[in-house]
PDB file of C-alpha atoms in Angstrom:
ATOM      1  CA  MET K  16      66.655 104.634 101.308  1.00 46.00           C
ATOM      2  CA  ALA K  17      67.664 101.639 103.163  1.00 48.00           C
ATOM      3  CA  GLY K  18      66.809  99.492 100.455  1.00 63.00           C
ATOM      4  CA  LEU K  19      68.789 101.392  98.082  1.00 69.00           C
ATOM      5  CA  TYR K  20      72.190 100.834 100.367  1.00 85.00           C
ATOM      6  CA  ASP K  21      71.462  97.036 101.034  1.00 88.00           C
ATOM      7  CA  ASP K  22      71.345  96.644  97.292  1.00 88.00           C
ATOM      8  CA  LEU K  23      74.709  98.279  96.859  1.00 91.00           C
ATOM      9  CA  ALA K  24      76.108  96.482 100.031  1.00 92.00           C
ATOM     10  CA  GLU K  25      75.204  93.024  98.624  1.00 92.00           C
ATOM     11  CA  ILE K  26      76.680  93.537  95.186  1.00 92.00           C
ATOM     12  CA  ILE K  27      80.154  94.930  97.232  1.00 95.00           C
ATOM     13  CA  VAL K  28      80.092  91.892  99.645  1.00 94.00           C
ATOM     14  CA  ARG K  29      79.806  89.398  96.534  1.00 93.00           C
ATOM     15  CA  ASN K  30      82.339  91.218  94.498  1.00 95.00           C
ATOM     16  CA  VAL K  31      85.112  91.356  97.463  1.00 95.00           C
ATOM     17  CA  GLY K  32      84.943  87.783  97.290  1.00 94.00           C
ATOM     18  CA  GLY K  33      82.200  87.186  99.428  1.00 92.00           C
ATOM     19  CA  ARG K  34      82.097  87.016 103.496  1.00 90.00           C
ATOM     20  CA  ASP K  35      84.445  84.665 103.970  1.00 91.00           C
ATOM     21  CA  ASN K  36      87.296  86.524 101.960  1.00 94.00           C
ATOM     22  CA  ILE K  37      86.720  89.356 104.398  1.00 92.00           C
ATOM     23  CA  ILE K  38      89.079  89.847 107.408  1.00 92.00           C
ATOM     24  CA  SER K  39      87.922  93.260 108.595  1.00 90.00           C
ATOM     25  CA  ILE K  40      86.431  96.598 107.432  1.00 90.00           C
ATOM     26  CA  THR K  41      86.549 100.166 108.320  1.00 88.00           C
ATOM     27  CA  HIS K  42      85.792 103.504 106.854  1.00 86.00           C
ATOM     28  CA  CYS K  43      86.887 107.043 106.490  1.00 81.00           C
ATOM     29  CA  ILE K  44      85.104 110.001 105.183  1.00 75.00           C
ATOM     30  CA  THR K  45      84.884 108.756 101.596  1.00 81.00           C
ATOM     31  CA  ARG K  46      85.893 105.037 101.480  1.00 87.00           C
ATOM     32  CA  LEU K  47      85.139 101.410 102.467  1.00 92.00           C
ATOM     33  CA  ARG K  48      88.658 100.172 103.635  1.00 91.00           C
ATOM     34  CA  PHE K  49      88.679  96.264 103.468  1.00 93.00           C
ATOM     35  CA  GLU K  50      91.282  94.009 104.317  1.00 93.00           C
ATOM     36  CA  LEU K  51      90.667  90.827 102.554  1.00 94.00           C
ATOM     37  CA  LYS K  52      92.160  87.374 102.794  1.00 94.00           C
ATOM     38  CA  ASP K  53      92.788  87.105  98.929  1.00 95.00           C
ATOM     39  CA  GLU K  54      92.476  89.976  96.862  1.00 94.00           C
ATOM     40  CA  SER K  55      92.660  87.846  93.749  1.00 94.00           C
ATOM     41  CA  LYS K  56      88.851  86.893  94.413  1.00 95.00           C
ATOM     42  CA  ALA K  57      87.678  90.286  94.284  1.00 95.00           C
ATOM     43  CA  ASN K  58      85.976  91.348  91.075  1.00 95.00           C
ATOM     44  CA  THR K  59      87.169  95.065  90.750  1.00 94.00           C
ATOM     45  CA  ASP K  60      86.018  95.572  87.401  1.00 93.00           C
ATOM     46  CA  VAL K  61      82.388  94.694  88.298  1.00 93.00           C
ATOM     47  CA  LEU K  62      82.964  96.965  91.224  1.00 94.00           C
ATOM     48  CA  LYS K  63      84.171  99.730  89.198  1.00 90.00           C
ATOM     49  CA  SER K  64      81.315  99.770  86.873  1.00 89.00           C
ATOM     50  CA  THR K  65      78.767  99.668  89.551  1.00 89.00           C
ATOM     51  CA  TYR K  66      76.678 102.831  90.219  1.00 85.00           C
ATOM     52  CA  GLY K  67      77.281 104.118  93.586  1.00 86.00           C
ATOM     53  CA  ILE K  68      81.166 103.104  93.307  1.00 89.00           C
ATOM     54  CA  VAL K  69      83.299 106.355  92.348  1.00 86.00           C
ATOM     55  CA  THR K  70      86.670 103.658  92.050  1.00 87.00           C
ATOM     56  CA  VAL K  71      88.486 100.935  93.666  1.00 89.00           C
ATOM     57  CA  ILE K  72      91.979 101.582  94.954  1.00 86.00           C
ATOM     58  CA  LYS K  73      94.528  99.076  96.151  1.00 85.00           C
ATOM     59  CA  SER K  74      97.047 100.115  98.808  1.00 78.00           C
ATOM     60  CA  GLY K  75      99.110  98.192 100.730  1.00 79.00           C
ATOM     61  CA  SER K  76      96.983  95.529 102.405  1.00 86.00           C
ATOM     62  CA  GLN K  77      94.094  97.592 101.769  1.00 89.00           C
ATOM     63  CA  TYR K  78      91.463  97.165  99.254  1.00 94.00           C
ATOM     64  CA  GLN K  79      89.383 100.311  99.231  1.00 92.00           C
ATOM     65  CA  ILE K  80      86.085 100.961  97.675  1.00 93.00           C
ATOM     66  CA  VAL K  81      85.427 104.995  97.065  1.00 88.00           C
ATOM     67  CA  ILE K  82      81.941 105.833  97.934  1.00 87.00           C
ATOM     68  CA  GLY K  83      81.839 109.481  98.612  1.00 80.00           C
ATOM     69  CA  LYS K  84      79.372 111.378 101.036  1.00 76.00           C
ATOM     70  CA  ASP K  85      77.221 108.170 101.381  1.00 82.00           C
ATOM     71  CA  VAL K  86      79.980 106.156 102.665  1.00 85.00           C
ATOM     72  CA  ILE K  87      78.467 105.654 106.380  1.00 86.00           C
ATOM     73  CA  SER K  88      75.213 104.565 105.009  1.00 88.00           C
ATOM     74  CA  VAL K  89      76.936 102.026 102.717  1.00 90.00           C
ATOM     75  CA  TYR K  90      79.116 101.225 105.663  1.00 91.00           C
ATOM     76  CA  ASP K  91      76.519 100.308 107.913  1.00 90.00           C
ATOM     77  CA  ALA K  92      74.292  98.403 104.894  1.00 91.00           C
ATOM     78  CA  VAL K  93      77.675  96.203 104.400  1.00 92.00           C
ATOM     79  CA  CYS K  94      78.031  95.398 108.116  1.00 90.00           C
ATOM     80  CA  LYS K  95      74.363  94.211 107.966  1.00 87.00           C
ATOM     81  CA  ALA K  96      74.913  92.434 104.236  1.00 88.00           C
ATOM     82  CA  SER K  97      77.547  90.452 105.987  1.00 84.00           C
ATOM     83  CA  ASP K  98      76.415  90.188 109.400  1.00 75.00           C
ATOM     84  CA  MET K  99      79.305  92.112 110.960  1.00 63.00           C
ATOM     85  CA  LYS K 100      79.173  92.846 114.733  1.00 48.00           C
ATOM     86  CA  GLY K 101      80.224  96.156 115.660  1.00 37.00           C
ATOM     87  CA  LYS K 102      81.027  99.263 113.992  1.00 35.00           C
ATOM     88  CA  LEU K 103      84.083 100.979 112.591  1.00 35.00           C
ATOM     89  CA  LYS K 104      86.686  98.463 114.002  1.00 38.00           C
ATOM     90  CA  ASN K 105      85.828  95.102 113.438  1.00 37.00           C
ATOM     91  CA  ILE K 106      86.592  91.495 112.558  1.00 33.00           C
ATOM     92  CA  THR K 107      83.950  89.862 110.457  1.00 32.00           C
ATOM     93  CA  GLU K 108      81.873  86.959 111.466  1.00 32.00           C
ATOM     94  CA  ALA K 109      79.614  86.792 108.272  1.00 34.00           C
ATOM     95  CA  ASN K 110      77.225  84.727 107.234  1.00 31.00           C
ATOM     96  CA  ILE K 111      75.643  86.255 104.219  1.00 30.00           C
ATOM     97  CA  THR K 112      72.703  84.506 102.289  1.00 32.00           C
ATOM     98  CA  GLU K 113      72.446  84.149  98.783  1.00 33.00           C
ATOM     99  CA  VAL K 114      70.632  87.360  97.406  1.00 32.00           C
ATOM    100  CA  LYS K 115      69.567  87.657  93.571  1.00 35.00           C
ATOM    101  CA  SER K 116      71.255  90.355  91.468  1.00 40.00           C
ATOM    102  CA  SER K 117      69.805  93.701  91.678  1.00 41.00           C
ATOM    103  CA  ALA K 118      72.405  95.603  89.651  1.00 42.00           C
ATOM    104  CA  ASP K 119      70.038  97.063  87.143  1.00 46.00           C
ATOM    105  CA  ALA K 120      67.853  98.751  89.994  1.00 43.00           C
ATOM    106  CA  THR K 121      70.876  99.888  91.799  1.00 44.00           C
ATOM    107  CA  GLU K 122      72.246 101.418  88.637  1.00 46.00           C
ATOM    108  CA  LYS K 123      69.097 103.699  88.357  1.00 45.00           C
ATOM    109  CA  LEU K 124      68.720 104.399  92.041  1.00 44.00           C
ATOM    110  CA  PHE K 125      72.553 105.650  92.093  1.00 47.00           C
ATOM    111  CA  SER K 126      73.253 107.215  89.028  1.00 48.00           C
ATOM    112  CA  ASN K 127      72.274 110.673  90.523  1.00 47.00           C
ATOM    113  CA  ALA K 128      73.956 110.349  93.531  1.00 47.00           C
ATOM    114  CA  LEU K 129      77.252 109.347  92.089  1.00 47.00           C
ATOM    115  CA  GLU K 130      77.227 112.398  89.515  1.00 48.00           C
ATOM    116  CA  LYS K 131      77.096 114.475  92.511  1.00 48.00           C
ATOM    117  CA  ALA K 132      79.826 112.587  94.182  1.00 60.00           C
ATOM    118  CA  VAL K 133      82.230 113.258  91.538  1.00 68.00           C
ATOM    119  CA  ILE K 134      83.290 116.802  91.320  1.00 81.00           C
ATOM    120  CA  GLU K 135      85.566 116.735  88.852  1.00 91.00           C
ATOM    121  CA  THR K 136      87.924 113.969  86.892  1.00 92.00           C
ATOM    122  CA  LEU K 137      91.448 115.197  85.813  1.00 96.00           C
ATOM    123  CA  VAL K 138      93.295 113.712  82.772  1.00 97.00           C
ATOM    124  CA  ALA K 139      96.878 112.930  82.614  1.00 97.00           C
ATOM    125  CA  PRO K 140      98.939 115.812  80.908  1.00 97.00           C
ATOM    126  CA  CYS K 141     101.154 113.669  79.223  1.00 97.00           C
ATOM    127  CA  ASP K 142     102.305 110.063  78.536  1.00 97.00           C
ATOM    128  CA  GLY K 143     104.605 109.142  81.281  1.00 97.00           C
ATOM    129  CA  VAL K 144     104.504 106.940  84.666  1.00 97.00           C
ATOM    130  CA  VAL K 145     102.533 108.218  87.666  1.00 97.00           C
ATOM    131  CA  LYS K 146     104.089 108.256  91.051  1.00 95.00           C
ATOM    132  CA  ASP K 147     103.017 109.188  94.529  1.00 93.00           C
ATOM    133  CA  ILE K 148     103.376 112.979  95.309  1.00 93.00           C
ATOM    134  CA  THR K 149     105.574 111.884  97.980  1.00 92.00           C
ATOM    135  CA  GLU K 150     108.237 110.710  95.585  1.00 93.00           C
ATOM    136  CA  ALA K 151     108.595 114.560  94.217  1.00 92.00           C
ATOM    137  CA  GLU K 152     112.082 115.657  94.444  1.00 89.00           C
ATOM    138  CA  ASP K 153     111.367 119.056  95.685  1.00 88.00           C
ATOM    139  CA  GLU K 154     110.187 118.940  99.363  1.00 86.00           C
ATOM    140  CA  VAL K 155     107.718 121.844  98.754  1.00 85.00           C
ATOM    141  CA  PHE K 156     105.614 119.116  96.688  1.00 90.00           C
ATOM    142  CA  SER K 157     106.641 116.017  98.499  1.00 90.00           C
ATOM    143  CA  SER K 158     105.282 117.448 101.729  1.00 88.00           C
ATOM    144  CA  GLU K 159     102.062 118.522 100.337  1.00 90.00           C
ATOM    145  CA  ILE K 160     102.406 121.922 101.545  1.00 86.00           C
ATOM    146  CA  LEU K 161     100.887 123.483  98.436  1.00 88.00           C
ATOM    147  CA  GLY K 162      98.124 120.608  98.017  1.00 91.00           C
ATOM    148  CA  THR K 163      97.970 117.074  97.015  1.00 94.00           C
ATOM    149  CA  GLY K 164      98.409 115.504  93.579  1.00 96.00           C
ATOM    150  CA  ILE K 165     100.759 113.198  91.690  1.00 96.00           C
ATOM    151  CA  VAL K 166     104.259 113.049  90.084  1.00 97.00           C
ATOM    152  CA  ILE K 167     104.515 112.124  86.403  1.00 98.00           C
ATOM    153  CA  VAL K 168     107.908 111.277  84.657  1.00 97.00           C
ATOM    154  CA  PRO K 169     106.940 112.211  81.119  1.00 97.00           C
ATOM    155  CA  ASP K 170     107.724 109.997  78.032  1.00 96.00           C
ATOM    156  CA  ASP K 171     108.430 112.684  75.657  1.00 93.00           C
ATOM    157  CA  GLY K 172     108.659 116.558  76.153  1.00 94.00           C
ATOM    158  CA  LYS K 173     105.163 117.691  75.601  1.00 97.00           C
ATOM    159  CA  ILE K 174     102.438 118.814  78.319  1.00 98.00           C
ATOM    160  CA  TYR K 175      98.817 118.743  77.514  1.00 98.00           C
ATOM    161  CA  ALA K 176      95.876 120.632  79.409  1.00 98.00           C
ATOM    162  CA  PRO K 177      94.513 118.214  81.973  1.00 98.00           C
ATOM    163  CA  CYS K 178      90.819 119.671  82.020  1.00 97.00           C
ATOM    164  CA  ASP K 179      88.936 122.415  80.325  1.00 97.00           C
ATOM    165  CA  GLY K 180      90.032 126.065  81.873  1.00 96.00           C
ATOM    166  CA  ILE K 181      91.913 128.939  81.876  1.00 96.00           C
ATOM    167  CA  ILE K 182      95.605 129.511  82.196  1.00 96.00           C
ATOM    168  CA  THR K 183      95.981 131.843  85.344  1.00 93.00           C
ATOM    169  CA  SER K 184      99.683 131.669  85.374  1.00 91.00           C
ATOM    170  CA  PHE K 185     102.337 130.496  82.816  1.00 93.00           C
ATOM    171  CA  PHE K 186     105.878 131.259  84.186  1.00 90.00           C
ATOM    172  CA  SER K 187     107.933 133.236  81.583  1.00 90.00           C
ATOM    173  CA  THR K 188     110.661 130.588  81.769  1.00 92.00           C
ATOM    174  CA  GLY K 189     108.046 128.194  80.655  1.00 94.00           C
ATOM    175  CA  HIS K 190     108.521 125.585  83.461  1.00 94.00           C
ATOM    176  CA  ALA K 191     105.425 125.885  85.493  1.00 94.00           C
ATOM    177  CA  ILE K 192     101.511 126.431  84.430  1.00 96.00           C
ATOM    178  CA  GLY K 193      98.344 127.322  86.892  1.00 95.00           C
ATOM    179  CA  ILE K 194      95.198 126.312  85.815  1.00 96.00           C
ATOM    180  CA  HIS K 195      91.812 127.205  86.826  1.00 95.00           C
ATOM    181  CA  SER K 196      89.177 124.515  85.697  1.00 95.00           C
ATOM    182  CA  ILE K 197      85.767 125.414  84.773  1.00 94.00           C
ATOM    183  CA  GLU K 198      84.793 123.073  87.491  1.00 92.00           C
ATOM    184  CA  GLY K 199      86.607 125.219  90.145  1.00 91.00           C
ATOM    185  CA  SER K 200      89.928 123.180  90.615  1.00 94.00           C
ATOM    186  CA  GLU K 201      93.357 124.864  90.850  1.00 94.00           C
ATOM    187  CA  ILE K 202      96.017 122.943  88.964  1.00 96.00           C
ATOM    188  CA  LEU K 203      99.855 123.666  89.072  1.00 95.00           C
ATOM    189  CA  ILE K 204     102.009 121.766  86.883  1.00 97.00           C
ATOM    190  CA  HIS K 205     105.697 122.136  87.496  1.00 95.00           C
ATOM    191  CA  ILE K 206     108.406 120.362  84.948  1.00 96.00           C
ATOM    192  CA  GLY K 207     111.231 119.181  86.953  1.00 93.00           C
ATOM    193  CA  ALA K 208     113.079 120.362  90.015  1.00 89.00           C
ATOM    194  CA  ASP K 209     114.749 123.755  90.149  1.00 89.00           C
ATOM    195  CA  THR K 210     114.146 124.151  86.329  1.00 92.00           C
ATOM    196  CA  VAL K 211     113.368 127.806  87.155  1.00 91.00           C
ATOM    197  CA  LYS K 212     117.375 127.892  86.934  1.00 90.00           C
ATOM    198  CA  LEU K 213     117.132 127.325  83.174  1.00 93.00           C
ATOM    199  CA  ASP K 214     115.556 130.672  82.577  1.00 93.00           C
ATOM    200  CA  GLY K 215     113.516 129.126  79.810  1.00 94.00           C
ATOM    201  CA  LYS K 216     116.385 127.429  78.131  1.00 95.00           C
ATOM    202  CA  GLY K 217     114.809 124.200  76.634  1.00 96.00           C
ATOM    203  CA  PHE K 218     110.835 125.413  77.172  1.00 97.00           C
ATOM    204  CA  GLU K 219     108.652 126.588  74.338  1.00 96.00           C
ATOM    205  CA  LYS K 220     105.388 127.770  75.760  1.00 96.00           C
ATOM    206  CA  LYS K 221     102.458 126.999  73.221  1.00 96.00           C
ATOM    207  CA  LYS K 222      99.710 128.956  75.283  1.00 96.00           C
ATOM    208  CA  SER K 223      99.707 132.297  77.232  1.00 95.00           C
ATOM    209  CA  GLN K 224      98.599 133.270  80.326  1.00 93.00           C
ATOM    210  CA  GLY K 225      94.890 134.365  80.246  1.00 94.00           C
ATOM    211  CA  GLU K 226      94.297 131.745  77.480  1.00 96.00           C
ATOM    212  CA  LYS K 227      91.170 129.567  77.778  1.00 96.00           C
ATOM    213  CA  VAL K 228      92.359 125.901  77.047  1.00 97.00           C
ATOM    214  CA  SER K 229      90.537 122.595  76.286  1.00 97.00           C
ATOM    215  CA  LYS K 230      91.464 119.150  77.813  1.00 97.00           C
ATOM    216  CA  GLY K 231      94.036 117.723  75.672  1.00 97.00           C
ATOM    217  CA  GLU K 232      95.376 121.010  74.176  1.00 97.00           C
ATOM    218  CA  ILE K 233      99.206 121.321  74.162  1.00 97.00           C
ATOM    219  CA  LEU K 234     100.429 123.665  76.697  1.00 98.00           C
ATOM    220  CA  LEU K 235     104.177 123.580  76.147  1.00 96.00           C
ATOM    221  CA  GLU K 236     107.020 121.474  74.964  1.00 97.00           C
ATOM    222  CA  PHE K 237     110.388 121.026  76.649  1.00 97.00           C
ATOM    223  CA  ASP K 238     113.916 119.402  75.378  1.00 96.00           C
ATOM    224  CA  ILE K 239     113.903 116.320  77.980  1.00 95.00           C
ATOM    225  CA  GLU K 240     117.409 115.673  76.889  1.00 94.00           C
ATOM    226  CA  MET K 241     118.981 118.827  77.253  1.00 95.00           C
ATOM    227  CA  LEU K 242     117.327 118.805  80.922  1.00 95.00           C
ATOM    228  CA  GLU K 243     118.645 115.384  81.933  1.00 93.00           C
ATOM    229  CA  ASN K 244     121.899 116.196  80.103  1.00 94.00           C
ATOM    230  CA  GLU K 245     122.297 119.387  82.142  1.00 93.00           C
ATOM    231  CA  GLY K 246     121.491 117.194  85.534  1.00 94.00           C
ATOM    232  CA  TYR K 247     117.877 118.191  85.965  1.00 94.00           C
ATOM    233  CA  SER K 248     114.880 115.792  86.839  1.00 93.00           C
ATOM    234  CA  ILE K 249     111.964 115.720  84.741  1.00 95.00           C
ATOM    235  CA  SER K 250     109.615 114.318  87.291  1.00 96.00           C
ATOM    236  CA  THR K 251     106.669 116.564  86.948  1.00 97.00           C
ATOM    237  CA  PRO K 252     104.234 117.141  89.980  1.00 96.00           C
ATOM    238  CA  MET K 253     100.648 118.055  89.083  1.00 97.00           C
ATOM    239  CA  ILE K 254      99.001 119.429  92.116  1.00 95.00           C
ATOM    240  CA  ILE K 255      95.817 120.282  93.243  1.00 95.00           C
ATOM    241  CA  THR K 256      96.297 123.743  95.347  1.00 92.00           C
ATOM    242  CA  ASN K 257      93.069 123.981  96.484  1.00 92.00           C
ATOM    243  CA  SER K 258      92.627 120.225  97.383  1.00 90.00           C
ATOM    244  CA  ASP K 259      91.719 121.275 100.979  1.00 88.00           C
ATOM    245  CA  GLU K 260      88.445 122.237  99.351  1.00 87.00           C
ATOM    246  CA  TYR K 261      87.423 118.589  98.213  1.00 88.00           C
ATOM    247  CA  THR K 262      86.612 115.942 100.526  1.00 85.00           C
ATOM    248  CA  ASP K 263      88.950 113.472  98.649  1.00 87.00           C
ATOM    249  CA  VAL K 264      91.562 113.937  96.014  1.00 90.00           C
ATOM    250  CA  ILE K 265      91.922 109.988  94.596  1.00 90.00           C
ATOM    251  CA  ILE K 266      94.768 108.849  92.356  1.00 91.00           C
ATOM    252  CA  GLU K 267      92.966 106.497  89.805  1.00 88.00           C
ATOM    253  CA  LYS K 268      96.073 104.920  88.563  1.00 88.00           C
ATOM    254  CA  PHE K 269      99.877 104.602  89.392  1.00 92.00           C
ATOM    255  CA  GLY K 270     102.548 103.553  86.870  1.00 95.00           C
ATOM    256  CA  LYS K 271     102.126 103.538  82.932  1.00 97.00           C
ATOM    257  CA  VAL K 272      99.431 106.225  81.527  1.00 96.00           C
ATOM    258  CA  ASN K 273      98.591 107.769  78.349  1.00 97.00           C
ATOM    259  CA  LYS K 274      97.916 111.223  77.769  1.00 96.00           C
ATOM    260  CA  GLY K 275      93.982 112.025  78.260  1.00 96.00           C
ATOM    261  CA  GLU K 276      93.666 108.942  80.618  1.00 96.00           C
ATOM    262  CA  GLU K 277      91.842 109.373  83.837  1.00 93.00           C
ATOM    263  CA  ILE K 278      94.149 110.185  86.503  1.00 95.00           C
ATOM    264  CA  LEU K 279      92.808 112.074  89.464  1.00 94.00           C
ATOM    265  CA  ILE K 280      89.235 112.166  90.753  1.00 91.00           C
ATOM    266  CA  LEU K 281      88.025 115.205  93.137  1.00 92.00           C
ATOM    267  CA  ILE K 282      85.093 114.364  95.139  1.00 87.00           C
TER     268      ILE K 282
END
């Protein structure tokens, strides 16, 4: 097992720009958190495509590599590969030697582990712009009382299913939808803020409560222009209301996204 983590660690160290590019590294429950001298030296595409790595996230000054439940073992192996001294809170004094590529072997060893780490992937319910949930206009969502997730500002007035599942609730006003995915997540999509006050005006439901839906099926249409003209925000929270049942909820991408593009990873 040690060799398995060693192979992955060598790939990680090389593709974050080598030992000399690492200022520090810590870890949380699912992620390696690097501080790098120059993030442009990191080969993010290679890391994202490496088995054993769920995804890569850039957050402020941190370069985060999401591993999942094996993060501590991988962290220890990265410390070893880069000759780091100490644990958890450490500054690297790396002295890594050249190692031959073991990508093929690592892919075989980690393929099953990665499949187990990722419980579910959800896709964007519309074309639009993804923002952090803390930017939601309703404090109920921005405070994450109901769970974590994202805000998406739709480009048009069409909302599609982010997963296969069943519609567990669909407000008569059409402004909010609850979905139970076949993988177990509980998803709430809420169009705008205070839009319940419209009493259904501008909303057209395309599905009904209790219906099964497939990922990408249209759920509803709404009149963006009418909502905005009447002073309503169209920023749309998509919340995982049972997010406390997951080790981590990862936002795959901020900014412009297309309908059906992978947007949330649950592990």
